[in-house]
Every structure is written in structure tokens, then in C-alpha cells.
Amino acid sequence: MNLILFGPPGVGKGTQAARLASTYDLHHISTGDMLRSAISSGTPLGQTAKRHVESGGLVPDDVIIGLVREVLQDDISKGRGFLLDGFPRTLEQARSLDSLFDDLGIEDVRVVMLDAHENELVQRMLKRGEETGRKDDTEETIRHRLHVYEKQTHPVKAYYDARRKVDMVNGLGSVEEITGRIIKQLESASAPEPGV
Ligand code: AMP
């Protein structure tokens, strides 16, 4: 199984992704983590990404698509399952990902959407900003990221709804509760139907 974990900033994708990757032995691919690490080591990718990430905007599609393509090709060549966290974030990324899946013959992909109310998302990101010093977790940048999500990323849900089953999961509750809900959705939907 391969997974796409989708949802607004602050909903807990990173935390859940790490837990699910360990449960299902998947390679956790977080585009946000990859960009933050490129920025802190000052690589060419980091230099391109810095102003976008720090202002809460999106890194250009061609940059991020190229990056994800390389990682996925490597996973497939090693026969490793993957979990995408924070990608796709635009319709262009979703379309490119589908054509990459076609090229690489990847069929077993599940989409999970985690969601929570905007006020909860803002509170969680402000708290994370205080605890970790993450530069884009300030009130103004958080508001901008939520706006970018509504405008550019939320349409990806309709794109998937028209093409694949999307498992909707409530992102409110303890970390353990939410992981439990996701696993339940994934396993109930993949269980063979009685008598089949
Ligand atoms: P995240 O850690 O997923 O919240 O991502 C942090 C920041 O990295 C985002 O606000 C964007 O600036 C950038 N980023 C992460 N993933 C993507 C993506 N798929 N497309 C464009 N920008 C991205």
C-alpha cells in the first residue's frame, strides 16, 4: 500500500504520517521537511525555496514535482512503499503525480484527508511556533498559509473525489485517537467483503 496524507496546515499530518509510516513500513516523504532541511543546509534547492517557505507561499510546482519524482522513482526501484505528506498541494501537482503513477505502474494508492476547524488549526500552529521556533508558525504567516490552502490546495480534494476514494478523518482528538481512526478507515475499506 502507498498513502497520500492530505489536509490543511496544522492538522497534524506530519505527526500522523510518521506513525503510519512506521505502522505500515512506508517511506515517509514530507516535502515540507525536505525543503526545511535544504534551507538550513543552504543547498540550491534551499535557496530557491527559502522565501516561499518563510512567507507561507508555495514553492513553484516544477521545483517540487521534480523533487518528488526523483524520490518516488528511487522508492519504486527499491520496491519500497511510500507515504506522501504535504504533496500534492496544487492541481498541477496532483495531475503530475497521477501521470508519474501511470509511468511507474503504481496502482495501490490510498488518499486520507485529515480535517479540523480553522480556529483549532491556528491554535495548534501558534503553539508549535512557540515550542519549535518554526519560522512560518507566526500569526500572520499562518493566516496566509490557510488562505493558500483554501485557494490552491483544497481544490485537490475535488480532483481526488472524482477519481479515487478519499477517506475523510476527523483530525480533532489525541494523537493516538487520530491514528486509530485512520488505521480503522484504511483497514475497514481494504478488508475483503464477506462471502467474496
Ligand atoms: P509543511 O511542512 O507541509 O507545512 O510545508 C511547509 C512549507 O513548505 C509550505 O508552506 C510551502 O512553502 C512549502 N511546501 C511544502 N510542500 C509543498 C508543496 N507540495 N508544494 C509547494 N510548496 C510546498
mmCIF file of C-alpha atoms and ligand atoms in Angstrom:
data_model
loop_
_atom_site.group_PDB
_atom_site.id
_atom_site.type_symbol
_atom_site.label_atom_id
_atom_site.label_comp_id
_atom_site.label_asym_id
_atom_site.label_seq_id
_atom_site.Cartn_x
_atom_site.Cartn_y
_atom_site.Cartn_z
ATOM 1 C CA MET A 1 0.000 0.000 0.000
ATOM 2 C CA ASN A 2 1.018 3.597 -0.691
ATOM 3 C CA LEU A 3 -0.568 6.583 1.024
ATOM 4 C CA ILE A 4 -1.252 10.231 0.336
ATOM 5 C CA LEU A 5 -1.999 12.125 3.538
ATOM 6 C CA PHE A 6 -3.824 15.307 2.724
ATOM 7 C CA GLY A 7 -5.218 18.187 4.780
ATOM 8 C CA PRO A 8 -4.766 21.802 5.905
ATOM 9 C CA PRO A 9 -1.626 23.136 7.601
ATOM 10 C CA GLY A 10 -1.583 22.433 11.308
ATOM 11 C CA VAL A 11 -3.925 19.459 11.166
ATOM 12 C CA GLY A 12 -1.222 17.047 12.337
ATOM 13 C CA LYS A 13 -0.217 15.442 9.032
ATOM 14 C CA GLY A 14 3.464 15.252 9.981
ATOM 15 C CA THR A 15 2.809 13.541 13.321
ATOM 16 C CA GLN A 16 0.314 11.092 11.858
ATOM 17 C CA ALA A 17 2.474 10.454 8.797
ATOM 18 C CA ALA A 18 5.420 9.397 10.964
ATOM 19 C CA ARG A 19 3.212 6.993 12.948
ATOM 20 C CA LEU A 20 1.556 5.494 9.874
ATOM 21 C CA ALA A 21 4.865 5.141 8.041
ATOM 22 C CA SER A 22 6.159 3.123 10.947
ATOM 23 C CA THR A 23 2.972 1.009 11.258
ATOM 24 C CA TYR A 24 2.893 0.120 7.557
ATOM 25 C CA ASP A 25 6.644 0.266 6.889
ATOM 26 C CA LEU A 26 6.362 3.070 4.339
ATOM 27 C CA HIS A 27 8.916 5.676 3.334
ATOM 28 C CA HIS A 28 7.682 8.961 4.840
ATOM 29 C CA ILE A 29 8.128 11.684 2.220
ATOM 30 C CA SER A 30 7.446 15.119 3.710
ATOM 31 C CA THR A 31 8.047 17.852 1.148
ATOM 32 C CA GLY A 32 7.974 20.457 3.958
ATOM 33 C CA ASP A 33 10.739 18.614 5.884
ATOM 34 C CA MET A 34 12.788 18.202 2.698
ATOM 35 C CA LEU A 35 12.523 21.926 1.991
ATOM 36 C CA ARG A 36 13.332 22.966 5.583
ATOM 37 C CA SER A 37 16.397 20.752 5.562
ATOM 38 C CA ALA A 38 17.517 22.135 2.163
ATOM 39 C CA ILE A 39 17.078 25.666 3.536
ATOM 40 C CA SER A 40 19.110 25.004 6.660
ATOM 41 C CA SER A 41 21.944 23.438 4.675
ATOM 42 C CA GLY A 42 21.844 26.234 2.092
ATOM 43 C CA THR A 43 21.634 23.959 -0.986
ATOM 44 C CA PRO A 44 20.483 25.404 -4.356
ATOM 45 C CA LEU A 45 17.026 23.944 -3.659
ATOM 46 C CA GLY A 46 17.040 25.643 -0.259
ATOM 47 C CA GLN A 47 17.998 28.973 -1.786
ATOM 48 C CA THR A 48 15.105 28.750 -4.250
ATOM 49 C CA ALA A 49 12.640 27.601 -1.602
ATOM 50 C CA LYS A 50 13.554 29.898 1.292
ATOM 51 C CA ARG A 51 11.455 32.964 0.551
ATOM 52 C CA HIS A 52 8.404 30.894 -0.418
ATOM 53 C CA VAL A 53 8.530 28.708 2.682
ATOM 54 C CA GLU A 54 9.218 31.569 5.083
ATOM 55 C CA SER A 55 6.421 33.735 3.692
ATOM 56 C CA GLY A 56 3.933 30.835 3.744
ATOM 57 C CA GLY A 57 3.562 30.689 -0.052
ATOM 58 C CA LEU A 58 4.124 27.617 -2.197
ATOM 59 C CA VAL A 59 7.389 26.614 -3.812
ATOM 60 C CA PRO A 60 6.960 26.568 -7.626
ATOM 61 C CA ASP A 61 5.339 23.402 -8.976
ATOM 62 C CA ASP A 62 8.190 22.446 -11.320
ATOM 63 C CA VAL A 63 10.705 22.523 -8.444
ATOM 64 C CA ILE A 64 8.670 20.395 -6.078
ATOM 65 C CA ILE A 65 7.395 17.976 -8.729
ATOM 66 C CA GLY A 66 10.968 17.285 -9.887
ATOM 67 C CA LEU A 67 11.973 16.587 -6.302
ATOM 68 C CA VAL A 68 9.110 14.188 -5.594
ATOM 69 C CA ARG A 69 9.585 12.401 -8.916
ATOM 70 C CA GLU A 70 13.204 11.573 -8.028
ATOM 71 C CA VAL A 71 12.312 10.240 -4.600
ATOM 72 C CA LEU A 72 9.414 8.125 -5.882
ATOM 73 C CA GLN A 73 11.470 6.649 -8.694
ATOM 74 C CA ASP A 74 14.022 5.622 -6.119
ATOM 75 C CA ASP A 75 11.355 4.070 -3.841
ATOM 76 C CA ILE A 76 9.850 2.115 -6.726
ATOM 77 C CA SER A 77 13.215 0.844 -7.892
ATOM 78 C CA LYS A 78 13.788 -0.462 -4.350
ATOM 79 C CA GLY A 79 10.282 -1.903 -4.066
ATOM 80 C CA ARG A 80 9.520 0.382 -1.127
ATOM 81 C CA GLY A 81 6.040 1.689 -0.296
ATOM 82 C CA PHE A 82 5.692 5.423 0.319
ATOM 83 C CA LEU A 83 3.605 7.911 2.264
ATOM 84 C CA LEU A 84 3.313 11.412 0.803
ATOM 85 C CA ASP A 85 2.871 14.152 3.425
ATOM 86 C CA GLY A 86 2.293 17.699 2.098
ATOM 87 C CA PHE A 87 2.239 16.720 -1.575
ATOM 88 C CA PRO A 88 0.277 17.259 -3.801
ATOM 89 C CA ARG A 89 -0.684 20.816 -2.851
ATOM 90 C CA THR A 90 -1.939 22.120 -6.211
ATOM 91 C CA LEU A 91 -3.981 20.673 -9.070
ATOM 92 C CA GLU A 92 -0.874 20.773 -11.233
ATOM 93 C CA GLN A 93 0.979 18.639 -8.662
ATOM 94 C CA ALA A 94 -1.939 16.191 -8.420
ATOM 95 C CA ARG A 95 -2.063 15.762 -12.200
ATOM 96 C CA SER A 96 1.704 15.301 -12.457
ATOM 97 C CA LEU A 97 1.579 12.759 -9.657
ATOM 98 C CA ASP A 98 -1.086 10.747 -11.492
ATOM 99 C CA SER A 99 0.944 10.716 -14.654
ATOM 100 C CA LEU A 100 4.009 9.655 -12.663
ATOM 101 C CA PHE A 101 1.962 6.817 -11.118
ATOM 102 C CA ASP A 102 0.961 5.760 -14.648
ATOM 103 C CA ASP A 103 4.564 5.866 -15.865
ATOM 104 C CA LEU A 104 5.825 3.883 -12.887
ATOM 105 C CA GLY A 105 2.877 1.452 -12.852
ATOM 106 C CA ILE A 106 1.803 2.428 -9.314
ATOM 107 C CA GLU A 107 -1.813 1.467 -8.646
ATOM 108 C CA ASP A 108 -2.189 0.782 -4.950
ATOM 109 C CA VAL A 109 -2.592 4.335 -3.619
ATOM 110 C CA ARG A 110 -4.952 5.414 -0.831
ATOM 111 C CA VAL A 111 -5.845 9.019 -0.076
ATOM 112 C CA VAL A 112 -6.597 10.045 3.501
ATOM 113 C CA MET A 113 -7.841 13.544 4.257
ATOM 114 C CA LEU A 114 -7.453 14.826 7.807
ATOM 115 C CA ASP A 115 -9.525 17.852 8.691
ATOM 116 C CA ALA A 116 -10.207 20.194 11.624
ATOM 117 C CA HIS A 117 -11.787 23.576 12.210
ATOM 118 C CA GLU A 118 -9.706 26.627 11.274
ATOM 119 C CA ASN A 119 -9.573 28.019 14.842
ATOM 120 C CA GLU A 120 -8.108 24.748 16.061
ATOM 121 C CA LEU A 121 -5.508 24.801 13.267
ATOM 122 C CA VAL A 122 -4.412 28.340 14.155
ATOM 123 C CA GLN A 123 -4.084 27.476 17.868
ATOM 124 C CA ARG A 124 -2.036 24.364 17.119
ATOM 125 C CA MET A 125 0.344 26.182 14.784
ATOM 126 C CA LEU A 126 0.844 29.072 17.231
ATOM 127 C CA LYS A 127 1.702 26.541 19.934
ATOM 128 C CA ARG A 128 4.084 24.695 17.584
ATOM 129 C CA GLY A 129 5.727 28.028 16.695
ATOM 130 C CA GLU A 130 6.347 28.751 20.391
ATOM 131 C CA GLU A 131 7.693 25.263 21.032
ATOM 132 C CA THR A 132 9.864 24.765 17.949
ATOM 133 C CA GLY A 133 10.606 28.261 16.659
ATOM 134 C CA ARG A 134 9.350 27.230 13.224
ATOM 135 C CA LYS A 135 9.564 30.459 11.225
ATOM 136 C CA ASP A 136 6.280 30.123 9.335
ATOM 137 C CA ASP A 137 4.270 29.449 12.519
ATOM 138 C CA THR A 138 3.576 33.118 13.290
ATOM 139 C CA GLU A 139 0.032 34.509 13.268
ATOM 140 C CA GLU A 140 0.347 36.472 10.019
ATOM 141 C CA THR A 141 2.064 33.662 8.101
ATOM 142 C CA ILE A 142 -0.373 31.088 9.473
ATOM 143 C CA ARG A 143 -3.325 33.153 8.130
ATOM 144 C CA HIS A 144 -1.590 33.357 4.772
ATOM 145 C CA ARG A 145 -0.914 29.598 4.682
ATOM 146 C CA LEU A 146 -4.572 28.876 5.443
ATOM 147 C CA HIS A 147 -5.589 31.212 2.621
ATOM 148 C CA VAL A 148 -3.163 29.497 0.228
ATOM 149 C CA TYR A 149 -4.603 26.158 1.330
ATOM 150 C CA GLU A 150 -8.197 27.232 0.572
ATOM 151 C CA LYS A 151 -7.284 28.702 -2.798
ATOM 152 C CA GLN A 152 -4.704 26.268 -4.144
ATOM 153 C CA THR A 153 -4.780 23.038 -2.168
ATOM 154 C CA HIS A 154 -8.410 22.480 -1.250
ATOM 155 C CA PRO A 155 -9.385 22.024 -4.949
ATOM 156 C CA VAL A 156 -7.173 18.915 -4.954
ATOM 157 C CA LYS A 157 -9.831 17.213 -2.811
ATOM 158 C CA ALA A 158 -12.446 17.584 -5.554
ATOM 159 C CA TYR A 159 -9.882 16.318 -8.061
ATOM 160 C CA TYR A 160 -9.393 13.155 -5.995
ATOM 161 C CA ASP A 161 -13.084 12.771 -5.170
ATOM 162 C CA ALA A 162 -13.749 12.496 -8.911
ATOM 163 C CA ARG A 163 -11.063 9.841 -9.395
ATOM 164 C CA ARG A 164 -10.419 7.881 -6.220
ATOM 165 C CA LYS A 165 -11.960 7.091 -2.897
ATOM 166 C CA VAL A 166 -10.916 9.657 -0.280
ATOM 167 C CA ASP A 167 -11.033 8.534 3.359
ATOM 168 C CA MET A 168 -12.142 11.518 5.446
ATOM 169 C CA VAL A 169 -10.821 11.501 9.011
ATOM 170 C CA ASN A 170 -11.607 13.923 11.846
ATOM 171 C CA GLY A 171 -8.306 15.458 12.960
ATOM 172 C CA LEU A 172 -9.581 16.528 16.369
ATOM 173 C CA GLY A 173 -8.537 14.442 19.371
ATOM 174 C CA SER A 174 -5.415 12.879 20.829
ATOM 175 C CA VAL A 175 -2.598 11.731 18.548
ATOM 176 C CA GLU A 176 -3.419 8.100 19.386
ATOM 177 C CA GLU A 177 -7.135 8.539 18.732
ATOM 178 C CA ILE A 178 -6.494 10.035 15.319
ATOM 179 C CA THR A 179 -4.016 7.332 14.307
ATOM 180 C CA GLY A 180 -6.608 4.763 15.411
ATOM 181 C CA ARG A 181 -9.280 6.388 13.235
ATOM 182 C CA ILE A 182 -7.030 6.432 10.181
ATOM 183 C CA ILE A 183 -6.000 2.803 10.610
ATOM 184 C CA LYS A 184 -9.630 1.793 11.081
ATOM 185 C CA GLN A 185 -10.626 3.547 7.845
ATOM 186 C CA LEU A 186 -7.751 2.042 5.916
ATOM 187 C CA GLU A 187 -8.359 -1.444 7.209
ATOM 188 C CA SER A 188 -12.134 -1.478 7.002
ATOM 189 C CA ALA A 189 -12.021 -0.345 3.392
ATOM 190 C CA SER A 190 -9.352 -2.858 2.401
ATOM 191 C CA ALA A 191 -10.959 -5.867 4.112
ATOM 192 C CA PRO A 192 -12.449 -8.408 1.685
ATOM 193 C CA GLU A 193 -16.216 -8.257 1.506
ATOM 194 C CA PRO A 194 -17.976 -11.130 3.319
ATOM 195 C CA GLY A 195 -18.520 -14.121 1.063
ATOM 196 C CA VAL A 196 -16.100 -12.895 -1.604
HETATM 197 P P1 AMP B 1 4.560 21.782 5.543
HETATM 198 O O1 AMP B 1 5.669 21.356 6.429
HETATM 199 O O2 AMP B 1 3.964 20.650 4.749
HETATM 200 O O3 AMP B 1 3.512 22.604 6.252
HETATM 201 O O4 AMP B 1 5.214 22.762 4.444
HETATM 202 C C1 AMP B 1 5.863 23.973 4.826
HETATM 203 C C2 AMP B 1 6.059 24.861 3.610
HETATM 204 O O5 AMP B 1 6.848 24.196 2.626
HETATM 205 C C3 AMP B 1 4.781 25.252 2.875
HETATM 206 O O6 AMP B 1 4.124 26.362 3.464
HETATM 207 C C4 AMP B 1 5.341 25.588 1.491
HETATM 208 O O7 AMP B 1 6.002 26.833 1.479
HETATM 209 C C5 AMP B 1 6.413 24.524 1.313
HETATM 210 N N1 AMP B 1 5.863 23.287 0.696
HETATM 211 C C6 AMP B 1 5.751 22.061 1.274
HETATM 212 N N2 AMP B 1 5.203 21.176 0.426
HETATM 213 C C7 AMP B 1 4.969 21.858 -0.726
HETATM 214 C C8 AMP B 1 4.388 21.504 -1.967
HETATM 215 N N3 AMP B 1 3.919 20.258 -2.201
HETATM 216 N N4 AMP B 1 4.293 22.472 -2.934
HETATM 217 C C9 AMP B 1 4.747 23.718 -2.717
HETATM 218 N N5 AMP B 1 5.293 24.129 -1.561
HETATM 219 C C10 AMP B 1 5.413 23.209 -0.562
#
